[in-house]
JSON list of C-alpha atoms in Angstrom, two decimals:
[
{"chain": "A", "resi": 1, "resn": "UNK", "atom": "CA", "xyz": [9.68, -61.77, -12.83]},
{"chain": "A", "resi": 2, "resn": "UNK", "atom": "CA", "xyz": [13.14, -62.73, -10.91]},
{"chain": "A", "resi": 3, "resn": "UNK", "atom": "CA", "xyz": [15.77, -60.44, -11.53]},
{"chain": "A", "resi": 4, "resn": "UNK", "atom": "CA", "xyz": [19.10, -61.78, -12.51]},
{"chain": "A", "resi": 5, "resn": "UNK", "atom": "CA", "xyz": [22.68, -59.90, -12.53]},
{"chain": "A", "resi": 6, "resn": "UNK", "atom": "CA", "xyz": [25.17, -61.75, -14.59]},
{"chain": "A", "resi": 7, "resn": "UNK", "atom": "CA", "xyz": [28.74, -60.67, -14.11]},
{"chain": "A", "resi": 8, "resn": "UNK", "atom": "CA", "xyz": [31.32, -61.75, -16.38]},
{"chain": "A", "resi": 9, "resn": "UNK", "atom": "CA", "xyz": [34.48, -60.13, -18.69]},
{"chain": "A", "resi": 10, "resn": "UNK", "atom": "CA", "xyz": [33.68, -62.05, -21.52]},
{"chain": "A", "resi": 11, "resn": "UNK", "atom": "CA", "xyz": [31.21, -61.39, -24.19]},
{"chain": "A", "resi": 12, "resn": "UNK", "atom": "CA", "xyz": [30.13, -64.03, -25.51]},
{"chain": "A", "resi": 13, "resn": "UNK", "atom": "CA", "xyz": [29.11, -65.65, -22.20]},
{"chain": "A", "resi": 14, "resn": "UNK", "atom": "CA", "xyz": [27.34, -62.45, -21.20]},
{"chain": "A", "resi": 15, "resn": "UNK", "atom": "CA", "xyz": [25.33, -62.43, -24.23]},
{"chain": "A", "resi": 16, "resn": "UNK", "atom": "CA", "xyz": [24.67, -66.33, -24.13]},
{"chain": "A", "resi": 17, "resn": "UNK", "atom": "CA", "xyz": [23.54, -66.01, -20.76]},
{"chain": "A", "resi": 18, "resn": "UNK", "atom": "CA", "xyz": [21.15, -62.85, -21.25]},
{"chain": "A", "resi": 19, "resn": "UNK", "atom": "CA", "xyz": [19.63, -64.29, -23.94]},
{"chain": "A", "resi": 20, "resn": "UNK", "atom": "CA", "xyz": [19.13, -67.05, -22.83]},
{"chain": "A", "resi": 21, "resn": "UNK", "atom": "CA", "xyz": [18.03, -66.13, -19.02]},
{"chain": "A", "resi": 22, "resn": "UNK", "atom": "CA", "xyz": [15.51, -63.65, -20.66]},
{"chain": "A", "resi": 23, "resn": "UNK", "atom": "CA", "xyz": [13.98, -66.18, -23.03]},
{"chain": "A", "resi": 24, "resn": "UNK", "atom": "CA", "xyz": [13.06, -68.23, -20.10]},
{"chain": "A", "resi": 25, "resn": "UNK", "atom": "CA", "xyz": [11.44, -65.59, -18.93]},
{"chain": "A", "resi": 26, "resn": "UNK", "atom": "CA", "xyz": [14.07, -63.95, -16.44]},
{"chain": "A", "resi": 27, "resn": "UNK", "atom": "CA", "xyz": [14.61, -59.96, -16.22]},
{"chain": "A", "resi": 28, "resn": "UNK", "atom": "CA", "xyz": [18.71, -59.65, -16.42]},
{"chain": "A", "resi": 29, "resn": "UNK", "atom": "CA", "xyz": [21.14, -57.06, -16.02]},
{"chain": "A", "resi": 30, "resn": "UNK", "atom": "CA", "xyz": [24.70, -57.45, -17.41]},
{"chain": "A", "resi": 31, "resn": "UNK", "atom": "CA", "xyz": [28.25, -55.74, -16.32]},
{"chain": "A", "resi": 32, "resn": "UNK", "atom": "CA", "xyz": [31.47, -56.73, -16.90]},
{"chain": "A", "resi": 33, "resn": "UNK", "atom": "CA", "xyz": [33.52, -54.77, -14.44]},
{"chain": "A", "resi": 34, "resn": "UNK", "atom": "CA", "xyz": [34.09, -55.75, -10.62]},
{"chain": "A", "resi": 35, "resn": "UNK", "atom": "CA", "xyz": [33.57, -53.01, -8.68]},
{"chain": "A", "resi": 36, "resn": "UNK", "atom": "CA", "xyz": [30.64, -51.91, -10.80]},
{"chain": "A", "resi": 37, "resn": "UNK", "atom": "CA", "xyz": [29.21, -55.40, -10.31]},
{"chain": "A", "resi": 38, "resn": "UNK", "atom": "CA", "xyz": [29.12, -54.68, -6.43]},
{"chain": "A", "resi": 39, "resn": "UNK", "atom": "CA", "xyz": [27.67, -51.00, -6.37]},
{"chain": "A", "resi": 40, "resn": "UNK", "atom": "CA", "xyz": [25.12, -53.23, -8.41]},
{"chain": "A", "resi": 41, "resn": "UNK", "atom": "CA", "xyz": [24.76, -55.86, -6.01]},
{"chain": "A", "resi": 42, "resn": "UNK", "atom": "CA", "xyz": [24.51, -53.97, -3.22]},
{"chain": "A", "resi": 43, "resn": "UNK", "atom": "CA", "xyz": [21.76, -51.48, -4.49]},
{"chain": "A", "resi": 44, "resn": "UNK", "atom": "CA", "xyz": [19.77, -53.36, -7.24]},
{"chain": "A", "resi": 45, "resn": "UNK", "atom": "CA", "xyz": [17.54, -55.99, -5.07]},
{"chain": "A", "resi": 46, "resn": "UNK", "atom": "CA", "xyz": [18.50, -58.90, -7.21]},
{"chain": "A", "resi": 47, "resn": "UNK", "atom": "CA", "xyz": [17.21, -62.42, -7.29]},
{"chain": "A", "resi": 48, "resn": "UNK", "atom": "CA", "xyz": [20.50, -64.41, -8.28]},
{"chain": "A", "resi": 49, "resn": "UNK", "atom": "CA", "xyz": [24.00, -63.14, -9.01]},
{"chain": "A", "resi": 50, "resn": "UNK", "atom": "CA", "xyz": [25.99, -65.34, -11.96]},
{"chain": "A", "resi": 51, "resn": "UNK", "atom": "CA", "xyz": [29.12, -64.04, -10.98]},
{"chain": "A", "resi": 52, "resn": "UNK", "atom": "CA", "xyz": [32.70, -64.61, -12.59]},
{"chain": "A", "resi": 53, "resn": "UNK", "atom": "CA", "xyz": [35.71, -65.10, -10.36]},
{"chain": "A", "resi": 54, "resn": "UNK", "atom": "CA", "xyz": [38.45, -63.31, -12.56]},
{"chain": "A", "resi": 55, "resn": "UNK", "atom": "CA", "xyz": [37.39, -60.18, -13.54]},
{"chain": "A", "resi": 56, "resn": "UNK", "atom": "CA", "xyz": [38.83, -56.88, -13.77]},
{"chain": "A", "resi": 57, "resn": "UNK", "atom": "CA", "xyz": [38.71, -53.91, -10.89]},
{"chain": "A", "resi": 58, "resn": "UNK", "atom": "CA", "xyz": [37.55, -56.28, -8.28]},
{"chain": "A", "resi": 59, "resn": "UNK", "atom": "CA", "xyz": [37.35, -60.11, -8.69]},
{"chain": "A", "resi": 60, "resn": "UNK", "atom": "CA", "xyz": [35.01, -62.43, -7.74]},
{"chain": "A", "resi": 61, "resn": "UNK", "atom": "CA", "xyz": [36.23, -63.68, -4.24]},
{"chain": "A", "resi": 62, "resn": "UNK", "atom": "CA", "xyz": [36.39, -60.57, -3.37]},
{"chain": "A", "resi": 63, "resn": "UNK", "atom": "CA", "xyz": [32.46, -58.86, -4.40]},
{"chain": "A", "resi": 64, "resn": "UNK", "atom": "CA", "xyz": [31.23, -62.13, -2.80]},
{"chain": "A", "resi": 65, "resn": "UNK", "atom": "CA", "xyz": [33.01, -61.89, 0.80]},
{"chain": "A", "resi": 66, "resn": "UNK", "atom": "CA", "xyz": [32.00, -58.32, 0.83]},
{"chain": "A", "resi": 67, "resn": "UNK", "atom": "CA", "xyz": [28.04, -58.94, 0.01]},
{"chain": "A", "resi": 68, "resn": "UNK", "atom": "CA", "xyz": [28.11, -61.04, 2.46]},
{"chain": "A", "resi": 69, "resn": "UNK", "atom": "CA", "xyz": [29.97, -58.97, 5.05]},
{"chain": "A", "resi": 70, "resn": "UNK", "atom": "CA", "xyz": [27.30, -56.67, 4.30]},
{"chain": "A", "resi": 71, "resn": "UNK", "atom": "CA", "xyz": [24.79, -59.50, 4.92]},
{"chain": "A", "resi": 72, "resn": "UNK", "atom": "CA", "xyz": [23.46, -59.08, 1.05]},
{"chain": "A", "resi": 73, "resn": "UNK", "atom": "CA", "xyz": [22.28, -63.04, 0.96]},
{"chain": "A", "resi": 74, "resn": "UNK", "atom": "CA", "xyz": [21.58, -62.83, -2.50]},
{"chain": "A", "resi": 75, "resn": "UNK", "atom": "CA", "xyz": [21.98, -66.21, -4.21]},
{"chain": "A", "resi": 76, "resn": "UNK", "atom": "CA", "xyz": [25.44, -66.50, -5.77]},
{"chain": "A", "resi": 77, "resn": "UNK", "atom": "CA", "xyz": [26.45, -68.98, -8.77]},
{"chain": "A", "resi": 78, "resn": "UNK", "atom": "CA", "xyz": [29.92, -68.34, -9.57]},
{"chain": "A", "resi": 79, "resn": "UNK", "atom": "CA", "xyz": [31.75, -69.25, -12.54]},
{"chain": "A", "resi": 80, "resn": "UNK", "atom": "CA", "xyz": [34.52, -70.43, -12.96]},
{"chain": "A", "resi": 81, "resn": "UNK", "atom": "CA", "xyz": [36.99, -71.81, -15.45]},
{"chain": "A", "resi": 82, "resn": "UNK", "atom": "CA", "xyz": [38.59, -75.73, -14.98]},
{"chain": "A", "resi": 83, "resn": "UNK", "atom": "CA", "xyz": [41.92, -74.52, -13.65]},
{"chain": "A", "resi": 84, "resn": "UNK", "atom": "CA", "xyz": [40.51, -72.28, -10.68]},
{"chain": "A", "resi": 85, "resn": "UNK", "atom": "CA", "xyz": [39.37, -75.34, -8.64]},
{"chain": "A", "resi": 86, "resn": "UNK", "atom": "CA", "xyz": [40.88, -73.08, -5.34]},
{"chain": "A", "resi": 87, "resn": "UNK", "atom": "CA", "xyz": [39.13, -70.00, -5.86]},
{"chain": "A", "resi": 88, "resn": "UNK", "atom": "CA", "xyz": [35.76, -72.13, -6.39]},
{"chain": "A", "resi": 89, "resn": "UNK", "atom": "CA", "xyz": [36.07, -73.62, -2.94]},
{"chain": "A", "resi": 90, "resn": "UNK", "atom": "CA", "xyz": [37.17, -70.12, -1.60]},
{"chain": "A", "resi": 91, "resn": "UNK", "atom": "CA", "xyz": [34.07, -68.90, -3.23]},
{"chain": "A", "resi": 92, "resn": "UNK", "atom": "CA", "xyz": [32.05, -71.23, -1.48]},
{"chain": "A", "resi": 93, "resn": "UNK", "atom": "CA", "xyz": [33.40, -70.96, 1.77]},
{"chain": "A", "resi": 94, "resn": "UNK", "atom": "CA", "xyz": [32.32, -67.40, 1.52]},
{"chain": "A", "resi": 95, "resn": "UNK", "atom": "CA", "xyz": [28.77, -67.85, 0.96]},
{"chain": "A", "resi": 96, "resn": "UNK", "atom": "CA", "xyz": [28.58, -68.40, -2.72]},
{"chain": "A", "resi": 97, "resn": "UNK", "atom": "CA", "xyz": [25.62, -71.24, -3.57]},
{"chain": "A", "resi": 98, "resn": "UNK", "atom": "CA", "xyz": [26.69, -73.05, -6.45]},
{"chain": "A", "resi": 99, "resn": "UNK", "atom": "CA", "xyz": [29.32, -72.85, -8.62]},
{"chain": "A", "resi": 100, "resn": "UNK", "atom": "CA", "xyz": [29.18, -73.72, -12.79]},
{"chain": "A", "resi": 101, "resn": "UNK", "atom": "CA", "xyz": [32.55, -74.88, -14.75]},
{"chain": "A", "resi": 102, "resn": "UNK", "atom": "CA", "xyz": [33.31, -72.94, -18.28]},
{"chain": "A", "resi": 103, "resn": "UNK", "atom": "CA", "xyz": [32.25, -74.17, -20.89]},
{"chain": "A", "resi": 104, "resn": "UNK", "atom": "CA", "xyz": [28.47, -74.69, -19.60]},
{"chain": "A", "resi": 105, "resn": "UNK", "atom": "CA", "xyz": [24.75, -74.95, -21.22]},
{"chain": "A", "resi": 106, "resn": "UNK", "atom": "CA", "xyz": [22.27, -72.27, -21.18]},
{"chain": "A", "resi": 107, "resn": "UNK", "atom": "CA", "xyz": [19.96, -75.13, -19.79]},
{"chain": "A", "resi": 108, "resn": "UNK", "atom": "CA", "xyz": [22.16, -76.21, -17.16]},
{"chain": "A", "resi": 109, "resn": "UNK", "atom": "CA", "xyz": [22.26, -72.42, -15.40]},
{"chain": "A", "resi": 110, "resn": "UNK", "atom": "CA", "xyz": [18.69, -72.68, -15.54]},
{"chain": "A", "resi": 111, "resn": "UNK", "atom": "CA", "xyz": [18.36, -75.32, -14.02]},
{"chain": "A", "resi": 112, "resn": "UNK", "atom": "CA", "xyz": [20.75, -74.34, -11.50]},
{"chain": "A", "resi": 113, "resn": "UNK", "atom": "CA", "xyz": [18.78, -71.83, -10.57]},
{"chain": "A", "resi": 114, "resn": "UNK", "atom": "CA", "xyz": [15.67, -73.44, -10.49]},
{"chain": "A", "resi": 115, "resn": "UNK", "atom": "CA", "xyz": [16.80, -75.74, -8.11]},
{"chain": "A", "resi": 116, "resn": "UNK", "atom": "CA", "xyz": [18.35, -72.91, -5.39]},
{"chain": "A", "resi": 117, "resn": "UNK", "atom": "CA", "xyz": [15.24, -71.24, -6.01]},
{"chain": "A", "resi": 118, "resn": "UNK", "atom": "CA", "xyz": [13.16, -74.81, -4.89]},
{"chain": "A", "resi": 119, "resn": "UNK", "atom": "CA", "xyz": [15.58, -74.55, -1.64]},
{"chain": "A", "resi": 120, "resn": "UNK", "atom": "CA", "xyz": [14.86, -71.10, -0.77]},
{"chain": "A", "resi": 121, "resn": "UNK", "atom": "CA", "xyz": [10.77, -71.72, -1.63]},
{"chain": "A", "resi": 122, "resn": "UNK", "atom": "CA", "xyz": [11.05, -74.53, 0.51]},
{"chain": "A", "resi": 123, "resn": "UNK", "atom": "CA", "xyz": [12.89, -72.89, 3.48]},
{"chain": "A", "resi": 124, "resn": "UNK", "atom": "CA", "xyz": [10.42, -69.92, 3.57]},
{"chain": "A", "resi": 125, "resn": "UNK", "atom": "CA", "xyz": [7.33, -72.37, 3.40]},
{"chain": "A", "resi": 126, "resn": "UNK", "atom": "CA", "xyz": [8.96, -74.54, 6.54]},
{"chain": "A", "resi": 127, "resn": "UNK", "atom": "CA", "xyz": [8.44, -71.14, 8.05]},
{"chain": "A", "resi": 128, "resn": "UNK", "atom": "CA", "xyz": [5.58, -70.07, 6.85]},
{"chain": "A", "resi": 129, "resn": "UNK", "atom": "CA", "xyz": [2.43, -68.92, 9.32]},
{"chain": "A", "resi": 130, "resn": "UNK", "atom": "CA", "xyz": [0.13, -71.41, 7.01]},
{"chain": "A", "resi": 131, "resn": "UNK", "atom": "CA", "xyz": [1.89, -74.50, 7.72]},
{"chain": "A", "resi": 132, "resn": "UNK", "atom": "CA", "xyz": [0.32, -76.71, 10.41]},
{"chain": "A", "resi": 133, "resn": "UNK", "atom": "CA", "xyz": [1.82, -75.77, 14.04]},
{"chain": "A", "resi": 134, "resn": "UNK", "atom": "CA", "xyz": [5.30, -76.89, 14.40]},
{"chain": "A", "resi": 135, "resn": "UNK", "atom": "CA", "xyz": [7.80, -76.00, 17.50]},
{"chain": "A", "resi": 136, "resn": "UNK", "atom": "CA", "xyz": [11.07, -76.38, 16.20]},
{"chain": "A", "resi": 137, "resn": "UNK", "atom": "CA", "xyz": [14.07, -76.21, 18.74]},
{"chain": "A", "resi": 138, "resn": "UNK", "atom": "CA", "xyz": [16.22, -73.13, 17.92]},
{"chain": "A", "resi": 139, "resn": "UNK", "atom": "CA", "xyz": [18.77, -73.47, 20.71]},
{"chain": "A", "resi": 140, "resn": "UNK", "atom": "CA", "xyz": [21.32, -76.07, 21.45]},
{"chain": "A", "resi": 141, "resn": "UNK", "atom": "CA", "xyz": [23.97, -76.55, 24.19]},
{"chain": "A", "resi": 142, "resn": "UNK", "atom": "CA", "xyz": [26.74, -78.57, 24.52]},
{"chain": "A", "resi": 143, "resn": "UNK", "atom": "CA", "xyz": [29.81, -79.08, 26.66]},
{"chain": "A", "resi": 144, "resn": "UNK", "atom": "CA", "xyz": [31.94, -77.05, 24.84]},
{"chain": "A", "resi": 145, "resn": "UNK", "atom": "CA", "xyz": [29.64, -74.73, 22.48]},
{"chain": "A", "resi": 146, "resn": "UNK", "atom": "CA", "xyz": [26.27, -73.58, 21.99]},
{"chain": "A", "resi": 147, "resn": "UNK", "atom": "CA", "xyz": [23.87, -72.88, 18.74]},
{"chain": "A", "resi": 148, "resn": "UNK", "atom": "CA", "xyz": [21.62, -70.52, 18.21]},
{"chain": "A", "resi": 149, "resn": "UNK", "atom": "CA", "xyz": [19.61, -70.71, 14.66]},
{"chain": "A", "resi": 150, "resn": "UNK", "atom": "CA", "xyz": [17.15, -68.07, 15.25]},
{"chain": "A", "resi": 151, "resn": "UNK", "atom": "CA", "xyz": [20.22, -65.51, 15.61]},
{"chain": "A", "resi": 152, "resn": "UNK", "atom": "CA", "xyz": [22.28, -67.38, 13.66]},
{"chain": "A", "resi": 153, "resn": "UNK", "atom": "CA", "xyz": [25.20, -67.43, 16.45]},
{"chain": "A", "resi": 154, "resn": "UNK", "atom": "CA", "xyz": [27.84, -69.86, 17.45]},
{"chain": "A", "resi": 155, "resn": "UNK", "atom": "CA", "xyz": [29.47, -69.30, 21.25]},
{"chain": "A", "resi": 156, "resn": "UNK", "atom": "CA", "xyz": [32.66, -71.69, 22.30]},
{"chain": "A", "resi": 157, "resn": "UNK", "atom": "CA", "xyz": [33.30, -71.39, 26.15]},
{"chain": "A", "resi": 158, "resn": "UNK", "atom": "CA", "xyz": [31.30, -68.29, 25.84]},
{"chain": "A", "resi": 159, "resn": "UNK", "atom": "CA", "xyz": [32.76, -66.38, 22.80]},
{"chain": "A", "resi": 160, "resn": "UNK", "atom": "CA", "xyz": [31.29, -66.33, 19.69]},
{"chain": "A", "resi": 161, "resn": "UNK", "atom": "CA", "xyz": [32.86, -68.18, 16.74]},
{"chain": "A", "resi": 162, "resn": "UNK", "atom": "CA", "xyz": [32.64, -66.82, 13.29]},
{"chain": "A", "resi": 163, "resn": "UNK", "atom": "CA", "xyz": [31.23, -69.61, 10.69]},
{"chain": "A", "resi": 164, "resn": "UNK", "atom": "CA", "xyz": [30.94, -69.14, 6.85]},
{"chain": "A", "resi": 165, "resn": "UNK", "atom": "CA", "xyz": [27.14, -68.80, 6.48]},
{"chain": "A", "resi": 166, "resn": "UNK", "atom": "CA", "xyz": [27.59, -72.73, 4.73]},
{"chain": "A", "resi": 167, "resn": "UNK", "atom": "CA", "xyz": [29.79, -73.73, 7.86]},
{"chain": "A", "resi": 168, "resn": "UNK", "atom": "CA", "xyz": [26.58, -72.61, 9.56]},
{"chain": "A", "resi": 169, "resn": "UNK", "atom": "CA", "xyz": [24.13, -74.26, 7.38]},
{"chain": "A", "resi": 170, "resn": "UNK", "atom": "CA", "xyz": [25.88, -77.35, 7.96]},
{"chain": "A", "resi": 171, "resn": "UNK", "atom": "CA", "xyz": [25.97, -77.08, 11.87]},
{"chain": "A", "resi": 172, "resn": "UNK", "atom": "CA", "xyz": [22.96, -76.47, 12.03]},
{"chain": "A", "resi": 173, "resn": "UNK", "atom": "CA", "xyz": [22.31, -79.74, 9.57]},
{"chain": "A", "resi": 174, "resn": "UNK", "atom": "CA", "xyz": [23.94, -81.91, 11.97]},
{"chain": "A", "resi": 175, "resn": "UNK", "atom": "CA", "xyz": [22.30, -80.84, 15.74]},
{"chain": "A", "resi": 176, "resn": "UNK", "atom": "CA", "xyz": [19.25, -81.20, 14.18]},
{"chain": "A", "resi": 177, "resn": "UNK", "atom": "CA", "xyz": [19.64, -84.62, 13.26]},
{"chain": "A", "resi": 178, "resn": "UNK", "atom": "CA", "xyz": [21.60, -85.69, 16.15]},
{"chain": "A", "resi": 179, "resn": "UNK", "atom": "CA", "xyz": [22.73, -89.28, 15.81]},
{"chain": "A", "resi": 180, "resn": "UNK", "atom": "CA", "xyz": [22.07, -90.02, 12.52]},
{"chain": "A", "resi": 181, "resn": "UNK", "atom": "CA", "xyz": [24.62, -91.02, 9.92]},
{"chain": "A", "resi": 182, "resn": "UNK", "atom": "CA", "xyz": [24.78, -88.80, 7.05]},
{"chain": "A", "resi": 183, "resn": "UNK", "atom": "CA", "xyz": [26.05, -89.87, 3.69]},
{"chain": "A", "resi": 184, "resn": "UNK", "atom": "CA", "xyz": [28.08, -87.11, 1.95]},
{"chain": "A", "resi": 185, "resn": "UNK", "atom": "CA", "xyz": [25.58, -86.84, -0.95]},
{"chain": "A", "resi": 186, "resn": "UNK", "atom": "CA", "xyz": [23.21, -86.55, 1.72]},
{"chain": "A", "resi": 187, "resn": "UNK", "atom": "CA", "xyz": [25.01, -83.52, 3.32]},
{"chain": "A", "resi": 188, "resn": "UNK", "atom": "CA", "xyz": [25.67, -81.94, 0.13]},
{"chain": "A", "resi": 189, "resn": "UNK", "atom": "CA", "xyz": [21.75, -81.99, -1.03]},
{"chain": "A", "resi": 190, "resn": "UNK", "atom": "CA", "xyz": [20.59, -80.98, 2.19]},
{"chain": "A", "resi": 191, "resn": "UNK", "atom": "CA", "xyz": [22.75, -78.42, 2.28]},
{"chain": "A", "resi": 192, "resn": "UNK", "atom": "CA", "xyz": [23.98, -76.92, -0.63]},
{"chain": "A", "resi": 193, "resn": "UNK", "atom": "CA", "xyz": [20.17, -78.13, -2.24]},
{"chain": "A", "resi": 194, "resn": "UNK", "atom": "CA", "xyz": [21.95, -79.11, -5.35]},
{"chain": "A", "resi": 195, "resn": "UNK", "atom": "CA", "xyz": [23.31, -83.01, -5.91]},
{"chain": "A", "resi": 196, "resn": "UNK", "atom": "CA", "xyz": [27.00, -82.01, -6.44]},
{"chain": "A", "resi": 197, "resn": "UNK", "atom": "CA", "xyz": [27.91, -85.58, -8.53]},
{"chain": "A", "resi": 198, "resn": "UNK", "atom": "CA", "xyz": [31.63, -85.63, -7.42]},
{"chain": "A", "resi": 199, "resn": "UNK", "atom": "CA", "xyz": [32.03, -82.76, -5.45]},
{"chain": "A", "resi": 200, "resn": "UNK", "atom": "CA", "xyz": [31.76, -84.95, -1.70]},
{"chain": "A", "resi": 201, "resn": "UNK", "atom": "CA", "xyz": [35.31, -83.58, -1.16]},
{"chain": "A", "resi": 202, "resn": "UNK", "atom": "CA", "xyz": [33.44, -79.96, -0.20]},
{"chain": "A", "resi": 203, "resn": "UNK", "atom": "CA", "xyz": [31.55, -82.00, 2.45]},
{"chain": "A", "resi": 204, "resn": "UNK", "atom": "CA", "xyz": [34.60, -83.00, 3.96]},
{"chain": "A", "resi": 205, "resn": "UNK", "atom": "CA", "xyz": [36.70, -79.68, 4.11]},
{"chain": "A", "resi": 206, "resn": "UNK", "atom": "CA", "xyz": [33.80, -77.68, 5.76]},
{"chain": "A", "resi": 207, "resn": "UNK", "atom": "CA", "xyz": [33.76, -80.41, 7.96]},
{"chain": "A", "resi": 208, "resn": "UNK", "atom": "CA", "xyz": [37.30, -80.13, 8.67]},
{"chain": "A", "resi": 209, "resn": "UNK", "atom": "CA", "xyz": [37.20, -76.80, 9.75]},
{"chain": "A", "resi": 210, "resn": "UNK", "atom": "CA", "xyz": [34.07, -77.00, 11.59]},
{"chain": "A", "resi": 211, "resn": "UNK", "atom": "CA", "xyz": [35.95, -79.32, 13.56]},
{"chain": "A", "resi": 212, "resn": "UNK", "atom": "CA", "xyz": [39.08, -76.80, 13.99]},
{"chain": "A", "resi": 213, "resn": "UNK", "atom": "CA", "xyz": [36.22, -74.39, 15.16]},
{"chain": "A", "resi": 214, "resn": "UNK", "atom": "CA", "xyz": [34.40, -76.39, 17.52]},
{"chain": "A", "resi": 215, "resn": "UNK", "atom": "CA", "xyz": [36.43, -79.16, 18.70]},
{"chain": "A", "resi": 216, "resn": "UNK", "atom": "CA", "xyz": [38.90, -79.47, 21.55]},
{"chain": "A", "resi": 217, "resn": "UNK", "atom": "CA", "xyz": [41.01, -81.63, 19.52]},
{"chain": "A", "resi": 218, "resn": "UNK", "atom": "CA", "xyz": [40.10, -81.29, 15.86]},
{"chain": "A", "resi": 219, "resn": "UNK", "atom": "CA", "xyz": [41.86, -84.77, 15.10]},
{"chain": "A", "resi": 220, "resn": "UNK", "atom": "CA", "xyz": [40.01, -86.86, 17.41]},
{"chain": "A", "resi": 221, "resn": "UNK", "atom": "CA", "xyz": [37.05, -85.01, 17.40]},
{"chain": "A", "resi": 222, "resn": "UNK", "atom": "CA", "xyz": [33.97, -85.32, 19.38]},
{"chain": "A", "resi": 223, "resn": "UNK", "atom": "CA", "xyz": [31.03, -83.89, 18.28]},
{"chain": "A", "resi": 224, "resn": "UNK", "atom": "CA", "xyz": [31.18, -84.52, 14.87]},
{"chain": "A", "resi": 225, "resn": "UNK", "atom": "CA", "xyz": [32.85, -87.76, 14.08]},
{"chain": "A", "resi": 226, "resn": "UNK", "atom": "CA", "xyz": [33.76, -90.12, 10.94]},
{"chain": "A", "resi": 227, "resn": "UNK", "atom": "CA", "xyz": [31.07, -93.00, 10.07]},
{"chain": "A", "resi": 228, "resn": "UNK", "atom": "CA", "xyz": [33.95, -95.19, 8.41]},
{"chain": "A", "resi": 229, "resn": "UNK", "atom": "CA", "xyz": [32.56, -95.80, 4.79]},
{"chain": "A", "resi": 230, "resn": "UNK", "atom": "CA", "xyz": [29.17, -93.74, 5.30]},
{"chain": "A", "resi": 231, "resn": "UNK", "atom": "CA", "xyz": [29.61, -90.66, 6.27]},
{"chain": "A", "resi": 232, "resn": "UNK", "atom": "CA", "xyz": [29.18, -88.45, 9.49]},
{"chain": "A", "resi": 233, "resn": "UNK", "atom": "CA", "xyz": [27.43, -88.33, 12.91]},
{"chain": "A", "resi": 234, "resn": "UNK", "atom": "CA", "xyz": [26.62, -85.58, 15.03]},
{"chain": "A", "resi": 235, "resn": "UNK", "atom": "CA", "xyz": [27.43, -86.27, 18.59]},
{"chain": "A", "resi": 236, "resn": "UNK", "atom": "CA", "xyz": [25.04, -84.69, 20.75]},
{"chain": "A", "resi": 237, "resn": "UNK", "atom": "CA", "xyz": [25.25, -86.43, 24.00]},
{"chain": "A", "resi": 238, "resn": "UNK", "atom": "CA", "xyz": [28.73, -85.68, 24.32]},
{"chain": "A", "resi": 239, "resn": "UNK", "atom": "CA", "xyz": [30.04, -84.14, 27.31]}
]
């Protein structure tokens, strides 16, 4: 049986969610406060975290950038109400998963869920000692950068470069398809494992700053350039 935390100040979601979440068969444990939502997080071995951005002690941004300073990669949907479009994408950035806009359905977090949880299953299978024999390349090097998935490690000119574990995921999206145009709604299922109707604009600012990150001029970048009308390519053969 998964094990669910939902976080959230407000009642009435908490017990729509718990009831809900437990009906469909989910074990779930409920706080309201921030800073006891992170001792929680930290020390309960969770499956998923539904986690509130405004909330009072310690908000949301802030219990997700520490989990995952902490390297806690527990799954993260955060919730969030229509006005707090910037602290969504901050939330994101950070390592949340998914995000879900108040008001929402019982069925819709479920399904939310179900679908990280396909991702994750699928990842770990990929992986997995009983799939048929598959070398995958794990390191790449470029001119100006290299990238190392097994160790999850960026170097520019020799110095590692922090990423946002999504800034990361996404890299590593792109050198392993190396020439290929990618649609947006391509990048954002492949990535985020969710099809984000809309939300393409994400795509484009983690794109942005991988650019700032990687690039020797962000604005006419090399590596990962603009597919007018499409999309993006990754760049490989650049020098």
């Amino acid at each position: 049986m998964k094990k669910i935390l939902v976080v959230d100040d407000e009642k009435a979601i908490v017990t729509l969610l718990e009831y809900n979440l437990k009906k469909a068969g989910y074990s779930v444990d409920t706080v309201s406060e921030g800073v006891s939502a992170y001792n929680m997080a930290v020390t309960g071995k969770y499956d998923f975290i539904l986690l509130d951005l405004m909330l009072p002690g310690m908000d949301g941004i802030e219990i997700t950038r520490r989990l995952r300073q902490e390297r806690i990669e527990t799954p993260i949907i955060i919730l969030t109400a229509r006005d707090q479009e910037y602290d969504k994408i901050i939330g994101l950035e950070l390592g949340a998963d998914d995000y879900l806009t108040k008001p929402f359905s019982p069925r819709e977090v479920i399904a939310r869920i179900k679908a990280i949880s396909r991702r994750i299953t699928s990842s770990s299978d990929e992986g997995g000692a009983s799939q048929p024999a598959k070398v995958e390349k794990e390191f790449y090097e470029y001119a100006g950068f290299t990238v190392d998935l097994a160790k999850v490690s960026v170097a520019r000119n020799g110095e590692r470069i922090k990423l946002t574990p999504k800034e990361f995921e996404l890299l590593a999206y792109f050198v392993k398809r190396p020439g290929r145009v990618l649609s947006r709604e391509k990048l954002l299922n492949g990535v985020w494992g969710y099809d984000y109707v809309g939300q393409t604009r994400m795509v484009d600012m983690h794109v942005s700053h991988l650019r700032e990150k990687l690039e020797d001029d962000p604005k006419h970048p090399v590596y990962i350039q603009t597919a007018r009308g499409f999309g993006y390519r990754f760049n490989g053969d650049a020098k």
